[in-house]
């Protein structure tokens, strides 16, 4: 049974024993079998479990000193998690070992498979490191060529103009607008799959329309062509952020580190109008800028714990406490346009907002949201 025991063990029950007298290993094992007999159902009878190999050999390490005994008990188990926990708890009902009073306390139930998984991961890391050290420059070049071919295969075409685009442009809530096909390919090389090219200095209608439904970052070359595209984008589209290749460089020539730095350092579009490095004219929107107004309302609400449900003219329909917001949204009619609140946006709240036809959700921050419907614009601090 020994080998089968080792291979099928899932958990190890570790328990500490203290006895007011001198006891030995057979006394402890006898007490475990004797005092748990009949305590649990027949399915969890220790003797039967050991006969069928579902409980391994009970290991006891005990020492005596100054008329007292102290030690550790280890029981291997191939039962499931719940049954093992019940069995472990039953050990703590034992109050005598031989003629002596005793006290047993379970210190932990160790998942043997978790330990094995950690060993597997550590060993896999060592093996992978060794494999990478053996890869020659020629092999690396071949690997890169294959990856490059796969990226070219990934490039898609979008809209009536058949614009070069990454495969995630349709499904992603956020997109990058770049100048040409080579820029899209370079970004694919570094795993960025949500870019679309305007293919020239004139912004196609497809891109202008797409910007109205996505969070848009203009990622443009650091030359006059980039300036011209940005100027037109600001006039015909809705841009949220802007970032540029270093002056004199093009997006298609950037290294991975340069791409990541540029994306990390993107700036809100409002800031562009004050950036002397970009010569563009600000086009004043017709009527009030709702995003700016909504952000102002959020600033007023911060620290209050309150929420406001607004109509499309940004008039207050209801003002409630944040903890009651979800229930209030359930009861609003189709006149609700936006909700602004001093709290955290959850998936549950987004789902309710979509059901009620809301267009904006504005809050301090957003939690781990898996699915954000494109009709809803989310604004956070």
Short mmCIF file of N, CA, C and O in Angstrom, two decimals, residues 50-151:
data_model
loop_
_atom_site.label_atom_id
_atom_site.label_comp_id
_atom_site.label_asym_id
_atom_site.label_seq_id
_atom_site.Cartn_x
_atom_site.Cartn_y
_atom_site.Cartn_z
N UNK A 50 -8.50 3.39 6.10
CA UNK A 50 -7.12 2.92 5.97
C UNK A 50 -7.06 1.60 5.20
O UNK A 50 -6.14 1.37 4.41
N UNK A 51 -8.09 0.76 5.38
CA UNK A 51 -8.13 -0.51 4.63
C UNK A 51 -8.21 -0.27 3.13
O UNK A 51 -7.61 -0.98 2.33
N UNK A 52 -9.00 0.76 2.75
CA UNK A 52 -9.18 1.05 1.32
C UNK A 52 -8.10 1.97 0.76
O UNK A 52 -8.14 2.33 -0.41
N UNK A 53 -7.17 2.38 1.60
CA UNK A 53 -6.07 3.20 1.12
C UNK A 53 -6.39 4.68 1.01
O UNK A 53 -5.60 5.45 0.46
N UNK A 54 -7.57 5.12 1.52
CA UNK A 54 -7.92 6.53 1.41
C UNK A 54 -7.31 7.36 2.54
O UNK A 54 -7.26 8.58 2.47
N UNK A 55 -6.85 6.66 3.58
CA UNK A 55 -6.05 7.28 4.64
C UNK A 55 -4.75 6.51 4.73
O UNK A 55 -4.74 5.27 4.77
N UNK A 56 -3.64 7.21 4.74
CA UNK A 56 -2.34 6.54 4.79
C UNK A 56 -1.93 6.20 6.22
O UNK A 56 -2.69 6.38 7.17
N UNK A 57 -0.71 5.71 6.34
CA UNK A 57 -0.20 5.33 7.66
C UNK A 57 -0.02 6.56 8.53
O UNK A 57 0.56 7.57 8.11
N UNK A 58 -0.59 6.50 9.75
CA UNK A 58 -0.52 7.63 10.67
C UNK A 58 0.90 7.72 11.23
O UNK A 58 1.45 6.75 11.77
N UNK A 59 1.51 8.88 11.09
CA UNK A 59 2.88 9.09 11.58
C UNK A 59 2.84 9.90 12.86
O UNK A 59 2.19 10.96 12.91
N UNK A 60 3.54 9.41 13.88
CA UNK A 60 3.57 10.10 15.17
C UNK A 60 5.02 10.28 15.58
O UNK A 60 5.80 9.32 15.59
N UNK A 61 5.37 11.49 15.92
CA UNK A 61 6.71 11.80 16.45
C UNK A 61 6.51 12.46 17.80
O UNK A 61 6.04 13.60 17.89
N UNK A 62 6.82 11.73 18.90
CA UNK A 62 6.51 12.23 20.24
C UNK A 62 7.71 12.08 21.16
O UNK A 62 8.49 11.12 21.06
N UNK A 63 7.88 13.06 22.02
CA UNK A 63 8.99 13.05 22.99
C UNK A 63 8.44 13.33 24.38
O UNK A 63 7.45 14.06 24.54
N UNK A 64 9.09 12.73 25.39
CA UNK A 64 8.67 12.92 26.78
C UNK A 64 9.75 13.65 27.55
O UNK A 64 10.95 13.41 27.37
N UNK A 65 9.28 14.57 28.43
CA UNK A 65 10.23 15.33 29.25
C UNK A 65 9.50 15.84 30.49
O UNK A 65 8.40 16.38 30.39
N UNK A 66 10.12 15.64 31.63
CA UNK A 66 9.57 16.12 32.91
C UNK A 66 8.15 15.64 33.13
O UNK A 66 7.28 16.39 33.59
N UNK A 67 7.89 14.40 32.79
CA UNK A 67 6.58 13.81 33.05
C UNK A 67 5.49 14.25 32.10
O UNK A 67 4.31 13.98 32.33
N UNK A 68 5.86 14.92 30.98
CA UNK A 68 4.88 15.34 29.99
C UNK A 68 5.34 14.89 28.61
O UNK A 68 6.53 14.74 28.36
N UNK A 69 4.40 14.71 27.72
CA UNK A 69 4.71 14.27 26.36
C UNK A 69 4.19 15.30 25.35
O UNK A 69 3.10 15.86 25.53
N UNK A 70 5.01 15.51 24.31
CA UNK A 70 4.64 16.51 23.31
C UNK A 70 5.12 16.02 21.96
O UNK A 70 6.21 15.45 21.84
N UNK A 71 4.32 16.22 20.91
CA UNK A 71 4.76 15.76 19.60
C UNK A 71 3.84 16.19 18.47
O UNK A 71 2.95 17.03 18.65
N UNK A 72 4.06 15.56 17.30
CA UNK A 72 3.29 15.92 16.10
C UNK A 72 2.69 14.66 15.50
O UNK A 72 3.30 13.59 15.49
N UNK A 73 1.47 14.82 14.96
CA UNK A 73 0.78 13.74 14.25
C UNK A 73 0.60 14.18 12.80
O UNK A 73 0.22 15.32 12.53
N UNK A 74 0.91 13.28 11.86
CA UNK A 74 0.71 13.57 10.44
C UNK A 74 -0.12 12.44 9.83
O UNK A 74 0.25 11.27 9.94
N UNK A 75 -1.25 12.81 9.18
CA UNK A 75 -2.12 11.81 8.57
C UNK A 75 -2.28 12.14 7.08
O UNK A 75 -2.85 13.17 6.74
N UNK A 76 -1.79 11.26 6.19
CA UNK A 76 -2.00 11.47 4.75
C UNK A 76 -3.44 11.14 4.37
O UNK A 76 -4.00 10.14 4.82
N UNK A 77 -4.05 11.98 3.51
CA UNK A 77 -5.44 11.76 3.11
C UNK A 77 -5.59 11.90 1.59
O UNK A 77 -5.04 12.82 0.99
N UNK A 78 -6.36 10.96 1.00
CA UNK A 78 -6.72 11.09 -0.41
C UNK A 78 -8.21 11.38 -0.55
O UNK A 78 -8.78 11.27 -1.62
N UNK A 79 -8.86 11.77 0.57
CA UNK A 79 -10.26 12.18 0.54
C UNK A 79 -10.37 13.56 -0.11
O UNK A 79 -9.36 14.23 -0.35
N UNK A 80 -11.61 14.01 -0.34
CA UNK A 80 -11.74 15.36 -0.89
C UNK A 80 -11.55 16.39 0.22
O UNK A 80 -11.35 16.05 1.39
N UNK A 81 -11.63 17.67 -0.15
CA UNK A 81 -11.29 18.75 0.78
C UNK A 81 -12.22 18.76 2.00
O UNK A 81 -11.77 18.90 3.14
N UNK A 82 -13.52 18.60 1.77
CA UNK A 82 -14.49 18.67 2.87
C UNK A 82 -14.32 17.49 3.82
O UNK A 82 -14.28 17.66 5.04
N UNK A 83 -14.21 16.29 3.25
CA UNK A 83 -14.05 15.09 4.09
C UNK A 83 -12.76 15.16 4.90
O UNK A 83 -12.74 14.78 6.08
N UNK A 84 -11.71 15.66 4.30
CA UNK A 84 -10.43 15.79 5.01
C UNK A 84 -10.56 16.76 6.17
O UNK A 84 -10.04 16.53 7.27
N UNK A 85 -11.27 17.88 5.94
CA UNK A 85 -11.46 18.88 7.00
C UNK A 85 -12.26 18.29 8.16
O UNK A 85 -11.95 18.53 9.35
N UNK A 86 -13.31 17.50 7.84
CA UNK A 86 -14.12 16.86 8.89
C UNK A 86 -13.27 15.89 9.70
O UNK A 86 -13.31 15.86 10.95
N UNK A 87 -12.49 15.09 9.00
CA UNK A 87 -11.62 14.13 9.68
C UNK A 87 -10.62 14.83 10.58
O UNK A 87 -10.37 14.42 11.73
N UNK A 88 -10.05 15.93 10.08
CA UNK A 88 -9.08 16.69 10.88
C UNK A 88 -9.74 17.23 12.15
O UNK A 88 -9.16 17.17 13.24
N UNK A 89 -10.95 17.77 12.00
CA UNK A 89 -11.65 18.33 13.17
C UNK A 89 -11.96 17.26 14.21
O UNK A 89 -11.96 17.53 15.42
N UNK A 90 -12.21 16.01 13.75
CA UNK A 90 -12.55 14.93 14.69
C UNK A 90 -11.38 14.61 15.62
O UNK A 90 -11.59 14.13 16.74
N UNK A 91 -10.15 14.87 15.18
CA UNK A 91 -8.98 14.60 16.04
C UNK A 91 -9.01 15.44 17.31
O UNK A 91 -8.52 15.03 18.36
N UNK A 92 -9.61 16.64 17.20
CA UNK A 92 -9.61 17.55 18.35
C UNK A 92 -10.61 17.14 19.42
O UNK A 92 -10.68 17.77 20.47
N UNK A 93 -11.40 16.06 19.16
CA UNK A 93 -12.32 15.55 20.20
C UNK A 93 -11.61 14.58 21.15
O UNK A 93 -12.16 14.21 22.19
N UNK A 94 -10.40 14.15 20.78
CA UNK A 94 -9.65 13.19 21.61
C UNK A 94 -9.16 13.90 22.88
O UNK A 94 -8.51 14.95 22.80
N UNK A 95 -9.48 13.32 24.06
CA UNK A 95 -9.07 13.96 25.32
C UNK A 95 -8.24 13.07 26.23
O UNK A 95 -7.83 13.49 27.32
N UNK A 96 -8.01 11.83 25.79
CA UNK A 96 -7.14 10.95 26.59
C UNK A 96 -6.30 10.11 25.65
O UNK A 96 -6.74 9.69 24.58
N UNK A 97 -5.05 9.87 26.06
CA UNK A 97 -4.17 8.94 25.38
C UNK A 97 -3.65 7.98 26.44
O UNK A 97 -2.92 8.40 27.36
N UNK A 98 -4.03 6.71 26.32
CA UNK A 98 -3.70 5.76 27.37
C UNK A 98 -4.33 6.22 28.67
O UNK A 98 -5.50 6.63 28.71
N UNK A 99 -3.58 6.23 29.76
CA UNK A 99 -4.14 6.67 31.04
C UNK A 99 -4.05 8.18 31.26
O UNK A 99 -4.45 8.68 32.30
N UNK A 100 -3.52 8.89 30.29
CA UNK A 100 -3.20 10.31 30.50
C UNK A 100 -4.20 11.24 29.80
O UNK A 100 -4.71 10.93 28.72
N UNK A 101 -4.44 12.38 30.43
CA UNK A 101 -5.20 13.44 29.76
C UNK A 101 -4.35 13.99 28.61
O UNK A 101 -3.14 14.14 28.75
N UNK A 102 -5.02 14.28 27.50
CA UNK A 102 -4.27 14.76 26.34
C UNK A 102 -5.08 15.83 25.60
O UNK A 102 -6.31 15.92 25.74
N UNK A 103 -4.35 16.60 24.83
CA UNK A 103 -4.98 17.68 24.06
C UNK A 103 -4.37 17.67 22.66
O UNK A 103 -3.15 17.71 22.50
N UNK A 104 -5.24 17.56 21.64
CA UNK A 104 -4.77 17.56 20.25
C UNK A 104 -5.35 18.77 19.52
O UNK A 104 -6.55 19.03 19.61
N UNK A 105 -4.50 19.48 18.81
CA UNK A 105 -4.94 20.63 18.02
C UNK A 105 -4.36 20.54 16.61
O UNK A 105 -3.16 20.35 16.43
N UNK A 106 -5.24 20.65 15.61
CA UNK A 106 -4.80 20.62 14.21
C UNK A 106 -4.14 21.95 13.87
O UNK A 106 -4.74 23.01 14.04
N UNK A 107 -2.89 21.90 13.41
CA UNK A 107 -2.15 23.14 13.09
C UNK A 107 -2.37 23.57 11.65
O UNK A 107 -2.46 24.76 11.35
N UNK A 108 -2.50 22.60 10.72
CA UNK A 108 -2.76 22.95 9.32
C UNK A 108 -3.15 21.70 8.54
O UNK A 108 -2.84 20.57 8.95
N UNK A 109 -3.82 21.93 7.41
CA UNK A 109 -4.08 20.87 6.44
C UNK A 109 -3.36 21.29 5.16
O UNK A 109 -3.73 22.27 4.52
N UNK A 110 -2.31 20.56 4.82
CA UNK A 110 -1.44 20.95 3.70
C UNK A 110 -1.91 20.31 2.40
O UNK A 110 -2.16 19.11 2.35
N UNK A 111 -2.05 21.12 1.38
CA UNK A 111 -2.41 20.64 0.04
C UNK A 111 -1.14 20.16 -0.66
O UNK A 111 -0.32 20.97 -1.09
N UNK A 112 -0.96 18.86 -0.75
CA UNK A 112 0.25 18.28 -1.33
C UNK A 112 0.39 18.68 -2.80
O UNK A 112 1.48 18.94 -3.30
N UNK A 113 -0.75 18.75 -3.50
CA UNK A 113 -0.71 19.07 -4.93
C UNK A 113 -0.23 20.50 -5.17
O UNK A 113 0.44 20.79 -6.16
N UNK A 114 -0.57 21.41 -4.25
CA UNK A 114 -0.11 22.80 -4.40
C UNK A 114 1.41 22.87 -4.30
O UNK A 114 2.07 23.60 -5.03
N UNK A 115 1.96 22.08 -3.37
CA UNK A 115 3.42 22.03 -3.23
C UNK A 115 4.05 21.48 -4.51
O UNK A 115 5.05 22.00 -5.01
N UNK A 116 3.43 20.43 -5.06
CA UNK A 116 3.94 19.84 -6.30
C UNK A 116 3.86 20.83 -7.45
O UNK A 116 4.78 20.92 -8.28
N UNK A 117 2.74 21.59 -7.51
CA UNK A 117 2.60 22.58 -8.59
C UNK A 117 3.68 23.64 -8.51
O UNK A 117 4.23 24.06 -9.54
N UNK A 118 4.00 24.09 -7.29
CA UNK A 118 5.07 25.08 -7.13
C UNK A 118 6.40 24.52 -7.62
O UNK A 118 7.19 25.21 -8.27
N UNK A 119 6.64 23.25 -7.31
CA UNK A 119 7.89 22.61 -7.76
C UNK A 119 7.91 22.52 -9.28
O UNK A 119 8.96 22.73 -9.90
N UNK A 120 6.75 22.18 -9.87
CA UNK A 120 6.67 22.08 -11.33
C UNK A 120 6.97 23.43 -11.97
O UNK A 120 7.74 23.53 -12.94
N UNK A 121 6.37 24.50 -11.42
CA UNK A 121 6.58 25.84 -11.98
C UNK A 121 8.05 26.25 -11.86
O UNK A 121 8.65 26.76 -12.82
N UNK A 122 8.63 26.02 -10.68
CA UNK A 122 10.05 26.38 -10.48
C UNK A 122 10.96 25.61 -11.43
O UNK A 122 11.88 26.17 -12.02
N UNK A 123 10.66 24.32 -11.59
CA UNK A 123 11.49 23.51 -12.49
C UNK A 123 11.30 23.93 -13.94
O UNK A 123 12.26 23.97 -14.72
N UNK A 124 10.05 24.26 -14.31
CA UNK A 124 9.77 24.71 -15.67
C UNK A 124 10.54 26.00 -15.98
O UNK A 124 11.06 26.18 -17.09
N UNK A 125 10.61 26.90 -15.00
CA UNK A 125 11.37 28.14 -15.19
C UNK A 125 12.84 27.83 -15.46
O UNK A 125 13.47 28.44 -16.33
N UNK A 126 13.41 26.87 -14.69
CA UNK A 126 14.81 26.50 -14.88
C UNK A 126 15.03 25.92 -16.28
O UNK A 126 16.00 26.26 -16.96
N UNK A 127 14.10 25.02 -16.68
CA UNK A 127 14.24 24.39 -18.00
C UNK A 127 14.11 25.42 -19.12
O UNK A 127 14.87 25.39 -20.10
N UNK A 128 13.14 26.34 -18.96
CA UNK A 128 12.94 27.37 -19.99
C UNK A 128 14.17 28.27 -20.10
O UNK A 128 14.60 28.62 -21.20
N UNK A 129 14.73 28.63 -18.95
CA UNK A 129 15.92 29.47 -18.95
C UNK A 129 17.05 28.77 -19.69
O UNK A 129 17.78 29.38 -20.48
N UNK A 130 17.21 27.46 -19.43
CA UNK A 130 18.25 26.70 -20.12
C UNK A 130 18.01 26.64 -21.62
O UNK A 130 18.93 26.74 -22.42
N UNK A 131 16.73 26.50 -22.02
CA UNK A 131 16.41 26.47 -23.44
C UNK A 131 16.73 27.79 -24.11
O UNK A 131 17.27 27.83 -25.22
N UNK A 132 16.42 28.90 -23.43
CA UNK A 132 16.67 30.22 -24.00
C UNK A 132 18.16 30.50 -24.13
O UNK A 132 18.61 31.15 -25.08
N UNK A 133 18.95 29.97 -23.18
CA UNK A 133 20.39 30.18 -23.25
C UNK A 133 21.01 29.43 -24.43
O UNK A 133 22.05 29.81 -24.95
N UNK A 134 20.34 28.35 -24.85
CA UNK A 134 20.86 27.54 -25.95
C UNK A 134 20.40 28.04 -27.33
O UNK A 134 20.87 27.56 -28.35
N UNK A 135 19.45 29.00 -27.34
CA UNK A 135 18.96 29.51 -28.62
C UNK A 135 20.03 30.38 -29.28
O UNK A 135 20.56 31.30 -28.68
N UNK A 136 20.35 30.08 -30.52
CA UNK A 136 21.38 30.83 -31.24
C UNK A 136 20.78 32.08 -31.88
O UNK A 136 19.56 32.17 -32.07
N UNK A 137 21.61 33.06 -32.24
CA UNK A 137 21.08 34.25 -32.94
C UNK A 137 20.32 33.89 -34.20
O UNK A 137 19.32 34.52 -34.53
N UNK A 138 20.79 32.83 -34.93
CA UNK A 138 20.09 32.43 -36.15
C UNK A 138 18.68 31.93 -35.82
O UNK A 138 17.72 32.22 -36.54
N UNK A 139 18.57 31.17 -34.71
CA UNK A 139 17.26 30.67 -34.31
C UNK A 139 16.32 31.80 -33.93
O UNK A 139 15.14 31.81 -34.28
N UNK A 140 16.86 32.78 -33.20
CA UNK A 140 16.06 33.94 -32.80
C UNK A 140 15.55 34.68 -34.03
O UNK A 140 14.41 35.14 -34.07
N UNK A 141 16.43 34.80 -35.05
CA UNK A 141 16.03 35.49 -36.27
C UNK A 141 14.89 34.75 -36.96
O UNK A 141 13.93 35.35 -37.44
N UNK A 142 14.98 33.40 -36.99
CA UNK A 142 13.92 32.60 -37.59
C UNK A 142 12.61 32.77 -36.82
O UNK A 142 11.52 32.91 -37.42
N UNK A 143 12.70 32.77 -35.49
CA UNK A 143 11.51 32.93 -34.66
C UNK A 143 10.84 34.28 -34.96
O UNK A 143 9.62 34.37 -35.10
N UNK A 144 11.66 35.32 -35.04
CA UNK A 144 11.12 36.66 -35.32
C UNK A 144 10.48 36.72 -36.70
O UNK A 144 9.47 37.39 -36.89
N UNK A 145 11.08 36.02 -37.68
CA UNK A 145 10.51 36.02 -39.03
C UNK A 145 9.13 35.36 -39.04
O UNK A 145 8.20 35.83 -39.69
N UNK A 146 9.00 34.26 -38.29
CA UNK A 146 7.71 33.57 -38.21
C UNK A 146 6.68 34.46 -37.52
O UNK A 146 5.53 34.59 -37.96
N UNK A 147 7.10 35.10 -36.41
CA UNK A 147 6.19 35.99 -35.69
C UNK A 147 5.75 37.15 -36.58
O UNK A 147 4.59 37.55 -36.57
N UNK A 148 6.70 37.70 -37.35
CA UNK A 148 6.39 38.81 -38.24
C UNK A 148 5.36 38.40 -39.29
O UNK A 148 4.42 39.14 -39.59
N UNK A 149 5.53 37.19 -39.83
CA UNK A 149 4.58 36.69 -40.83
C UNK A 149 3.19 36.54 -40.22
O UNK A 149 2.18 36.84 -40.86
N UNK A 150 3.14 36.09 -38.96
CA UNK A 150 1.85 35.93 -38.30
C UNK A 150 1.19 37.28 -38.06
O UNK A 150 -0.02 37.43 -38.18
N UNK A 151 2.01 38.31 -37.72
CA UNK A 151 1.44 39.64 -37.48
C UNK A 151 0.87 40.22 -38.77
O UNK A 151 -0.17 40.86 -38.78
#
